[in-house]
Coordinates of C-alpha atoms in Angstrom, one line a residue:
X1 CA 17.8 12.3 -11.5
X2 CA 15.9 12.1 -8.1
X3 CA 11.8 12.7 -8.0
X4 CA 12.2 15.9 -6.4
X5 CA 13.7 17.0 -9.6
X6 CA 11.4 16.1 -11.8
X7 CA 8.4 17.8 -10.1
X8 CA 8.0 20.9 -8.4
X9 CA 7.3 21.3 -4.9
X10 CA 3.8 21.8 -3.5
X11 CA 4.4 25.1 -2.0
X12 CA 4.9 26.4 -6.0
X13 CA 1.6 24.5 -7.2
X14 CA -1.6 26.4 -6.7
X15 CA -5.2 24.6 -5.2
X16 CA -7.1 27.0 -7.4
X17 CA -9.4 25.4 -9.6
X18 CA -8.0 22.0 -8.9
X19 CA -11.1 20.4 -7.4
X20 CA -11.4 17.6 -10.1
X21 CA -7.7 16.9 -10.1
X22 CA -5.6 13.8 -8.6
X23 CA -2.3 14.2 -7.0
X24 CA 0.1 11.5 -6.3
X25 CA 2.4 10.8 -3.8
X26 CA 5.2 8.5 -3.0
X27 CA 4.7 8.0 0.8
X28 CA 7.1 5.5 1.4
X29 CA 8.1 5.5 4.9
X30 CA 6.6 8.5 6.3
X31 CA 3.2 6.8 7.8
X32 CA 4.9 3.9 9.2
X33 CA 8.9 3.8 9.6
X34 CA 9.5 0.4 7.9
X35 CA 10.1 -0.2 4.3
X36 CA 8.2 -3.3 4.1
X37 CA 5.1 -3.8 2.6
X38 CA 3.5 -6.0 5.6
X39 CA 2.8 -3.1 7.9
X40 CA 0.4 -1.0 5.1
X41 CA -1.3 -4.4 4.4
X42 CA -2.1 -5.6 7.5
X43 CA -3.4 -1.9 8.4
X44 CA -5.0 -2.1 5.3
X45 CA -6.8 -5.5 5.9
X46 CA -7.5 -4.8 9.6
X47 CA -9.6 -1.0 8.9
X48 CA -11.4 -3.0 5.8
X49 CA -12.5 -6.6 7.2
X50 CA -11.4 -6.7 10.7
X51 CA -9.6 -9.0 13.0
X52 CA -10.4 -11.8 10.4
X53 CA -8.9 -10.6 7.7
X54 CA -5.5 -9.6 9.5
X55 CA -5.9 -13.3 10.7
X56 CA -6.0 -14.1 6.9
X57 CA -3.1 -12.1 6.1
X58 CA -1.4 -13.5 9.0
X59 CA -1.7 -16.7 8.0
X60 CA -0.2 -15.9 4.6
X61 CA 2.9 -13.7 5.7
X62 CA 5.0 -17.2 5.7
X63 CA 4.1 -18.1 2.0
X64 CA 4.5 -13.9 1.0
X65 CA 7.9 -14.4 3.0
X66 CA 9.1 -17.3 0.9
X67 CA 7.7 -15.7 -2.4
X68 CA 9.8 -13.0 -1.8
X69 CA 13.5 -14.5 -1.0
X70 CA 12.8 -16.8 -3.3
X71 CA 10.9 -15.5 -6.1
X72 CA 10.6 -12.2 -6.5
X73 CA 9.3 -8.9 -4.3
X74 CA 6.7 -8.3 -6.9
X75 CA 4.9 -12.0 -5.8
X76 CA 4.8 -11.3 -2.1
X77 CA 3.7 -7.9 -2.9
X78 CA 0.4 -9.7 -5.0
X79 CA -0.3 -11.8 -1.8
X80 CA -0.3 -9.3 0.3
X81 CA -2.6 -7.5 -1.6
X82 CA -4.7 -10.2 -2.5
X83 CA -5.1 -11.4 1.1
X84 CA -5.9 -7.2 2.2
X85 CA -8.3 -7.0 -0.6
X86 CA -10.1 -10.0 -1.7
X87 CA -13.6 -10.2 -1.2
X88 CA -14.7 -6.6 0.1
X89 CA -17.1 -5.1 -1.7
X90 CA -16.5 -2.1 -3.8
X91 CA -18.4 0.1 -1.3
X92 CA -15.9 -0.7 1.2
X93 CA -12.7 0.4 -0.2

């Protein structure tokens, strides 16, 4: 059974009274055309800590790259995120 089976669309959902609700979304390839996770982390790391920590991230792409032939998509996935997200401050995500 596909996801849009499972929910109904958003044209059927009203907005009334919703104000204190959380939707979620799987976005997957609609903001950038790739399916890979390097794109939204690098965009991610660049809008939160600038051109230092894409440089960061940059410099761990090789090690995410091995983790994920070699070990599993799930570890590159954590160093990607780790590298986007380590150190900011909770004000600035």
């Amino acid at each position: 059974m596909t996801a849009a089976a499972c929910f109904r669309s958003i044209h059927d959902c009203a907005s009334a009274g919703r104000e204190n609700d959380v939707v979620v979304v799987d976005m997957d390839g609609t903001l950038l055309r790739g399916r890979s996770s390097f794109p939204y982390s690098a965009l991610v790391a660049f809008e939160a800590g600038g051109a230092l920590r894409l440089l960061f991230l940059l410099l761990l792409s090789p090690l995410a790259g091995f983790l994920y032939y070699f070990i599993s998509e799930s570890a590159r996935i954590r160093v990607l995120i780790f590298a986007a997200f380590a150190g900011l401050r909770i004000s600035q995500t």
